[in-house]
mmCIF file of C-alpha atoms and ligand atoms in Angstrom:
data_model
loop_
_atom_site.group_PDB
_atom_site.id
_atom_site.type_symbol
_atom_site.label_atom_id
_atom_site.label_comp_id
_atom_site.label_asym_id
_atom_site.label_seq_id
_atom_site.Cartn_x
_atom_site.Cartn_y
_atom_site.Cartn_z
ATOM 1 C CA UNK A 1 0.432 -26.029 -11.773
ATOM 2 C CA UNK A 2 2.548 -23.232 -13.442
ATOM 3 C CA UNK A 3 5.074 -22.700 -10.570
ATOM 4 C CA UNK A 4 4.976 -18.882 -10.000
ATOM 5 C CA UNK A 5 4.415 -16.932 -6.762
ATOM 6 C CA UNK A 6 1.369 -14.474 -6.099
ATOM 7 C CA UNK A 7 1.388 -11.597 -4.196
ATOM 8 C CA UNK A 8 -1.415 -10.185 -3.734
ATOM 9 C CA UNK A 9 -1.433 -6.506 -3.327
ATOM 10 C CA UNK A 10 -3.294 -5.162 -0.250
ATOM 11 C CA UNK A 11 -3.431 -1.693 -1.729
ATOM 12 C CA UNK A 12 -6.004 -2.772 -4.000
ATOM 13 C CA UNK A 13 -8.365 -3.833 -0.783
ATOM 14 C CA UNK A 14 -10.559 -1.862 2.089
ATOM 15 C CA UNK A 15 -7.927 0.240 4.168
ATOM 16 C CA UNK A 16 -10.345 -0.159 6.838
ATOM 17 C CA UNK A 17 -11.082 -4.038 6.542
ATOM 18 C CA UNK A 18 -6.870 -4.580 5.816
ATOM 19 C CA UNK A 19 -7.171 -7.783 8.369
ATOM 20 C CA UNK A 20 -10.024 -8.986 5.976
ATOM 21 C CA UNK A 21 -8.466 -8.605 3.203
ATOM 22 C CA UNK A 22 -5.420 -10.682 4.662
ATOM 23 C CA UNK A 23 -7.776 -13.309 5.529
ATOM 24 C CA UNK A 24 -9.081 -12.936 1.807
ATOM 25 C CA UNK A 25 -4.932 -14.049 0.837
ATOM 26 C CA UNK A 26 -4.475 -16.494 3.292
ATOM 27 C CA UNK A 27 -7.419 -18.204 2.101
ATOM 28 C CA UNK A 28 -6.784 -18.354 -1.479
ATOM 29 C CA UNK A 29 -3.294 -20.064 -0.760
ATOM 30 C CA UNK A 30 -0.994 -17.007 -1.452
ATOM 31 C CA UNK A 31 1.897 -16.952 0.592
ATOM 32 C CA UNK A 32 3.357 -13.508 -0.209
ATOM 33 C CA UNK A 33 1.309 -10.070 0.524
ATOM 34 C CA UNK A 34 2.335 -6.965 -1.579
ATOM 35 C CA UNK A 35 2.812 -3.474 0.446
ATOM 36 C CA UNK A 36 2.830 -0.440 -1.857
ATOM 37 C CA UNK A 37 4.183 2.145 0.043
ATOM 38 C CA UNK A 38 3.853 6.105 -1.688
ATOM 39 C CA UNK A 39 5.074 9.072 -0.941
ATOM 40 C CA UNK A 40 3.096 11.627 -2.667
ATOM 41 C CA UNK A 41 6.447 12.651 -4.700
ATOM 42 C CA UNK A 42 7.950 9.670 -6.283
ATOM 43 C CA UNK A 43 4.330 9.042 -7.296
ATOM 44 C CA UNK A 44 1.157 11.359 -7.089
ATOM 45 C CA UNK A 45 -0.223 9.097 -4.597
ATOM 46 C CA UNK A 46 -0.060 8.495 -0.992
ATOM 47 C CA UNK A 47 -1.077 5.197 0.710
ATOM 48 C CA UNK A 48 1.011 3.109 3.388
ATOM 49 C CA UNK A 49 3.476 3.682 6.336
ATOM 50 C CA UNK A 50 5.988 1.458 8.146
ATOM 51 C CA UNK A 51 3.410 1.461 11.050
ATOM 52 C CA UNK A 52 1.068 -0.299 8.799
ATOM 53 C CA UNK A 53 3.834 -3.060 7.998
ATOM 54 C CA UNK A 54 3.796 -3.512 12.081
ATOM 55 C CA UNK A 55 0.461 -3.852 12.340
ATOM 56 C CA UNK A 56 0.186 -6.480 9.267
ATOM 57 C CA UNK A 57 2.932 -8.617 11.063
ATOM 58 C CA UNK A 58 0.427 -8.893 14.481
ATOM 59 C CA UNK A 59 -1.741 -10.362 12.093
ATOM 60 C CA UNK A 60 -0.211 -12.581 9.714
ATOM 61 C CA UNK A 61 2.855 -14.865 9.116
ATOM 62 C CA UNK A 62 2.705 -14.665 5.268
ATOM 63 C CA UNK A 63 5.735 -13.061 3.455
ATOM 64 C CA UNK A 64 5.621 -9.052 3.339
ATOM 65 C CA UNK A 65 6.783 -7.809 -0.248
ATOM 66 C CA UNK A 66 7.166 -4.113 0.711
ATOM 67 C CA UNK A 67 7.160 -2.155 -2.676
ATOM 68 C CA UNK A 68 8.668 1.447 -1.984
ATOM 69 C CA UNK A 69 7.266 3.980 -4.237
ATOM 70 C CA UNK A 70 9.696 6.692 -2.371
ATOM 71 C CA UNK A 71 11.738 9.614 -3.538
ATOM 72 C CA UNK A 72 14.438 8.764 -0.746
ATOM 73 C CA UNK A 73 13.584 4.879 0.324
ATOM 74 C CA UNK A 74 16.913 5.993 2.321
ATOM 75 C CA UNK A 75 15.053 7.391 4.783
ATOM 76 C CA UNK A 76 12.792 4.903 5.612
ATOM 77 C CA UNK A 77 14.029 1.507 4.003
ATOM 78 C CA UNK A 78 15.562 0.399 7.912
ATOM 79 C CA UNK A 79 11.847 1.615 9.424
ATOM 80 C CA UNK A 80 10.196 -1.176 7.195
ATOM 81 C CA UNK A 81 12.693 -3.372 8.014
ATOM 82 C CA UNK A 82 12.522 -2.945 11.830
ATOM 83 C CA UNK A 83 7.758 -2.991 11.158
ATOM 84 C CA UNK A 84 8.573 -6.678 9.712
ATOM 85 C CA UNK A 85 9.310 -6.652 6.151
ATOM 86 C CA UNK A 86 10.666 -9.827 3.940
ATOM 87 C CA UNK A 87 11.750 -8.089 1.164
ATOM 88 C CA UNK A 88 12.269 -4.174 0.656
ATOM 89 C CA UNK A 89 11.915 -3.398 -3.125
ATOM 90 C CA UNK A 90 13.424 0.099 -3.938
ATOM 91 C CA UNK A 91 13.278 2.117 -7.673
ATOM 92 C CA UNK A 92 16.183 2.086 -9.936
ATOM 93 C CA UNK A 93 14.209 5.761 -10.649
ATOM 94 C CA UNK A 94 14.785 7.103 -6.557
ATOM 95 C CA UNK A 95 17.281 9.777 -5.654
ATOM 96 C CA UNK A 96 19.465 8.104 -3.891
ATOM 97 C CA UNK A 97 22.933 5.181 -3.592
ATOM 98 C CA UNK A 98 20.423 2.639 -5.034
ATOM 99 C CA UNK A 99 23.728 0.378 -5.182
ATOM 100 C CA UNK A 100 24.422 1.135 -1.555
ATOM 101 C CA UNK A 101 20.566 1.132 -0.389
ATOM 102 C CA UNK A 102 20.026 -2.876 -1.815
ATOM 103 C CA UNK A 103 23.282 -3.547 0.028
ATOM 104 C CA UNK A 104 22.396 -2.421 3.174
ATOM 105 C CA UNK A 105 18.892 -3.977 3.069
ATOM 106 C CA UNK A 106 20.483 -7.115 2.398
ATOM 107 C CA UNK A 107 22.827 -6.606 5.523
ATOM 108 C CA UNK A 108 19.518 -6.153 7.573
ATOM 109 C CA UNK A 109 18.660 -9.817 6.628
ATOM 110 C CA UNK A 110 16.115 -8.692 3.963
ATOM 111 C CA UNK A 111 15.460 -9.576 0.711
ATOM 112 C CA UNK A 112 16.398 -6.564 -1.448
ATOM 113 C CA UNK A 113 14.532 -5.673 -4.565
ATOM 114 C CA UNK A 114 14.798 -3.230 -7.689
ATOM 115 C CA UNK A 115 12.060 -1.692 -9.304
ATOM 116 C CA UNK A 116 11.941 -0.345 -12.569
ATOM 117 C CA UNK A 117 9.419 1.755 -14.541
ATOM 118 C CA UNK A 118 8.188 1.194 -17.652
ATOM 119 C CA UNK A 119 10.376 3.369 -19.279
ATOM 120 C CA UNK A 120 12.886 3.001 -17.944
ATOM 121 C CA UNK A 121 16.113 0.931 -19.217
ATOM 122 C CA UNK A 122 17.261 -1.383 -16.366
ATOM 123 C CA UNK A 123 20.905 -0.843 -15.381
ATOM 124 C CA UNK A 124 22.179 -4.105 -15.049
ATOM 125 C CA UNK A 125 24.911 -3.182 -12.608
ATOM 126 C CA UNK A 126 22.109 -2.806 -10.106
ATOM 127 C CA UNK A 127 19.858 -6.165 -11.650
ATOM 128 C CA UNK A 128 23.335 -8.071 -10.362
ATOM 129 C CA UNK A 129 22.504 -6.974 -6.876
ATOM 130 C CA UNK A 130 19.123 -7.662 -6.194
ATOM 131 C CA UNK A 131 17.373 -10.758 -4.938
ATOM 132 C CA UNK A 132 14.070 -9.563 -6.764
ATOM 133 C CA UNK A 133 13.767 -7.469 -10.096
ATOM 134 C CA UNK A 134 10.538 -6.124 -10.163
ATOM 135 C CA UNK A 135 9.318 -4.463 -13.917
ATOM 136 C CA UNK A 136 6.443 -2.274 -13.441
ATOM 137 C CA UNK A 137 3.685 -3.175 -15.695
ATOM 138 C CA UNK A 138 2.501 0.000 -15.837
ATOM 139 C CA UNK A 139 3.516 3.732 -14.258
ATOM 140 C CA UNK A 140 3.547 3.170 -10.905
ATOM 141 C CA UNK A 141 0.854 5.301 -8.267
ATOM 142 C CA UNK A 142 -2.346 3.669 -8.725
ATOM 143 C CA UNK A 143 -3.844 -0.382 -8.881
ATOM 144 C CA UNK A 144 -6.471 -0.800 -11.349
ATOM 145 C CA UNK A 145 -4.633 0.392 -14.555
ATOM 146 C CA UNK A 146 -3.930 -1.817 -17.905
ATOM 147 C CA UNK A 147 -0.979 -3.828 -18.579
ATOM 148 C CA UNK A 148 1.523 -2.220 -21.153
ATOM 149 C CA UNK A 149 2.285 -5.321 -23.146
ATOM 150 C CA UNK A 150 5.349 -3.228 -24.446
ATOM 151 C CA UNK A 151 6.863 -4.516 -20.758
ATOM 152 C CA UNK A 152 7.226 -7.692 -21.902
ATOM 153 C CA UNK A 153 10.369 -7.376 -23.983
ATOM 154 C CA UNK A 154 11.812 -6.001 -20.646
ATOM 155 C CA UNK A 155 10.884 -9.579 -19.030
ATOM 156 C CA UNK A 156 12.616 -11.562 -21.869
ATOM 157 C CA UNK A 157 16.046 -9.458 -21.273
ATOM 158 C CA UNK A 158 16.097 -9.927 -18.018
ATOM 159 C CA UNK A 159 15.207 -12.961 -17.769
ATOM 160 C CA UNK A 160 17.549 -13.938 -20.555
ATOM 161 C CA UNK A 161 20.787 -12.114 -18.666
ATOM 162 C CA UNK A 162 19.605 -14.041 -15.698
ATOM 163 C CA UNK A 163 20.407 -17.044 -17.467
ATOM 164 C CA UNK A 164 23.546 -16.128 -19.699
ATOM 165 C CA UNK A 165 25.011 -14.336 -16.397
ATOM 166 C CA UNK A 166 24.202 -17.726 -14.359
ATOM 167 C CA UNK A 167 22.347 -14.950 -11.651
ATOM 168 C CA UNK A 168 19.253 -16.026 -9.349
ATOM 169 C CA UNK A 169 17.222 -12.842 -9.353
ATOM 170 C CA UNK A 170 13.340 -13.588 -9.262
ATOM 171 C CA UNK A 171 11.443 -11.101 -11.897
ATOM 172 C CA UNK A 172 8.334 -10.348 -10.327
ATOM 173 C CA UNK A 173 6.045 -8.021 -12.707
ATOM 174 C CA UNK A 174 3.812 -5.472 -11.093
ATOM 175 C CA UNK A 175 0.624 -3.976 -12.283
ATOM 176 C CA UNK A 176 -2.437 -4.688 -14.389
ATOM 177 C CA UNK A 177 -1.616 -8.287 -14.144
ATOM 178 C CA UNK A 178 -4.798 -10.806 -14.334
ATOM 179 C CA UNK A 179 -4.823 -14.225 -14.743
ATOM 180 C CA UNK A 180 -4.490 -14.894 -17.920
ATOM 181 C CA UNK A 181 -1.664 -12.243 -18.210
ATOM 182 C CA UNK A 182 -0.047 -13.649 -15.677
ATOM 183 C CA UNK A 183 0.259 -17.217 -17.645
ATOM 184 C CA UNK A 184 1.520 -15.516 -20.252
ATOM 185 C CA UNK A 185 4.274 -13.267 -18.666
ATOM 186 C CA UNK A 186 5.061 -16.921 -16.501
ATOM 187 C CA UNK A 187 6.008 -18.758 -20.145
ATOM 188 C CA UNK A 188 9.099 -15.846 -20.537
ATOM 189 C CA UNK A 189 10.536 -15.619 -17.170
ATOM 190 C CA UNK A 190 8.304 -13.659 -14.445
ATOM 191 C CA UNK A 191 8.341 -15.763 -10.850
ATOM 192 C CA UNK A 192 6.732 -13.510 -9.077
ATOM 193 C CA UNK A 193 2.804 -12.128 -9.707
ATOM 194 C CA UNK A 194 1.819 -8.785 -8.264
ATOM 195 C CA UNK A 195 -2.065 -8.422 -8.667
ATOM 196 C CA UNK A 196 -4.257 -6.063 -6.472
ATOM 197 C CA UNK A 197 -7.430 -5.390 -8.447
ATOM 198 C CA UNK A 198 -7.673 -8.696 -10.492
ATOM 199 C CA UNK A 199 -6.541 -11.048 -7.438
ATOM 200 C CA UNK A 200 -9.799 -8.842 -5.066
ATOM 201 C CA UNK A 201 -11.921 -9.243 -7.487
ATOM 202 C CA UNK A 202 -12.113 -12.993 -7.971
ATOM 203 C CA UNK A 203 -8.641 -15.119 -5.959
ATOM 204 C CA UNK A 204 -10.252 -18.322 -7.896
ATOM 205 C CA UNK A 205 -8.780 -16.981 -11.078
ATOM 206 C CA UNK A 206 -5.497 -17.672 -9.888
ATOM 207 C CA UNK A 207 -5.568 -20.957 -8.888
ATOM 208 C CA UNK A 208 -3.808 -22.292 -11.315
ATOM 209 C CA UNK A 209 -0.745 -21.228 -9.122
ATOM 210 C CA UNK A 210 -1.934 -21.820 -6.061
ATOM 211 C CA UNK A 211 -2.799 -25.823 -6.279
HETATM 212 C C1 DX5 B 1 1.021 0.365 -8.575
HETATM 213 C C2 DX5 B 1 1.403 -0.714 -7.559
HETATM 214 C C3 DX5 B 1 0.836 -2.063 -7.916
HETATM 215 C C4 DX5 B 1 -0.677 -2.060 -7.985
HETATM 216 C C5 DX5 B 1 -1.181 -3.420 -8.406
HETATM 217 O O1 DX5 B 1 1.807 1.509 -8.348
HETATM 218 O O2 DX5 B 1 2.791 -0.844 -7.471
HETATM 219 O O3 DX5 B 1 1.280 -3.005 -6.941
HETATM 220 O O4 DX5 B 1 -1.209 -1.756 -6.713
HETATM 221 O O5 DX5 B 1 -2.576 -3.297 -8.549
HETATM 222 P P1 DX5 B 1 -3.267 -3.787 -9.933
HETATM 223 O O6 DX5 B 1 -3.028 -5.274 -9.994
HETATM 224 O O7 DX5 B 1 -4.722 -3.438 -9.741
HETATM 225 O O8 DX5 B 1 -2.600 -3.048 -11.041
HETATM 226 ZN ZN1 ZN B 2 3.599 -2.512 -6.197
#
């Protein structure tokens, strides 16, 4: 069993069936669920609020990854927090005291995560910080897209000052991942598997970390 963590995102299932596709999760032996939350500015999408987060927790014990896609995840990051949330993961990209933001999440007794974009250089002041580094594998707003292989380089550096800075960050790697991406990314450093489209369209495929 490659010993990596799945978290399957809901976005990627029925909005109207959510509580099936839950069920879906909990039966495949994931133990994490993946919230994207948009804003319609950070990204030109809009999909999940804190209410939803409250709802999920009525339903399910499993750990909720919430994945703000927010302009100001200021605003809102404590909402989450208060709807149930495990982990709040916030982008290095927002307009806002990142810094300050993953320190207060953490003082709310939640695991605080950093997202970064494709593109985007992580600043490793921040990477110290965080409980979770999460490396978009591709532009963040939509499930269903293709993994940018050029993301991988990103995973080896991080997962490479993880080790040379003796810090306990997981990497988790977001978007486009499939199965057999997934092995591969789990052979350089990622702990942590986002999949929505892949994971709905057949769980089986990732059994290898699920046995
Ligand atoms: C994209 C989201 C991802 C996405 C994953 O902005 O952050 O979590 O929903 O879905 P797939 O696996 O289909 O790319
Ligand atoms: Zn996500």
């Amino acid at each position: 069993m490659v010993n990596v963590v799945l978290a399957p995102s809901i976005l990627s299932y029925d909005s109207c069936d959510l509580v099936g596709g839950v069920k879906i999760i909990e039966s495949s032996g994931a133990r994490w669920i993946h919230v994207d939350v948009m804003d319609g500015h950070f990204v030109d999408n809009i999909s999940f609020g804190p209410k939803l987060v409250s709802d999920l927790r009525k339903h399910t014990n499993l750990f909720l990854d919430v994945h703000l896609m927010l302009e100001y995840p200021n605003k809102y990051a404590k909402r989450f927090i208060q709807a149930g949330a495990d982990a709040i993961t916030i982008h290095q990209e927002a307009n806002c005291d990142v810094r300050g933001q993953l320190r207060i999440i953490k003082e709310h007794g939640c695991l605080c995560g950093l997202a970064v974009n494709p593109e985007t250089v992580p600043n490793f002041e921040l990477v110290r910080l965080a409980d979770i580094v999460l490396a978009m594998g591709v532009f963040p707003g939509f499930g269903g897209q293709k993994f940018m292989p050029e993301v991988c380089s990103k995973i080896s550096l991080l997962h490479n000052f993880r080790s040379s800075n003796k810090l306990s960050y997981k990497i988790s790697v977001d978007g486009g991942i499939n199965a057999d991406i997934a092995k591969d990314l789990a052979s350089i450093g990622m702990d942590i598997i986002v999949s929505g489209s892949a994971f709905f369209s057949d769980p089986r495929t990732f059994q290898f970390c699920l046995s």
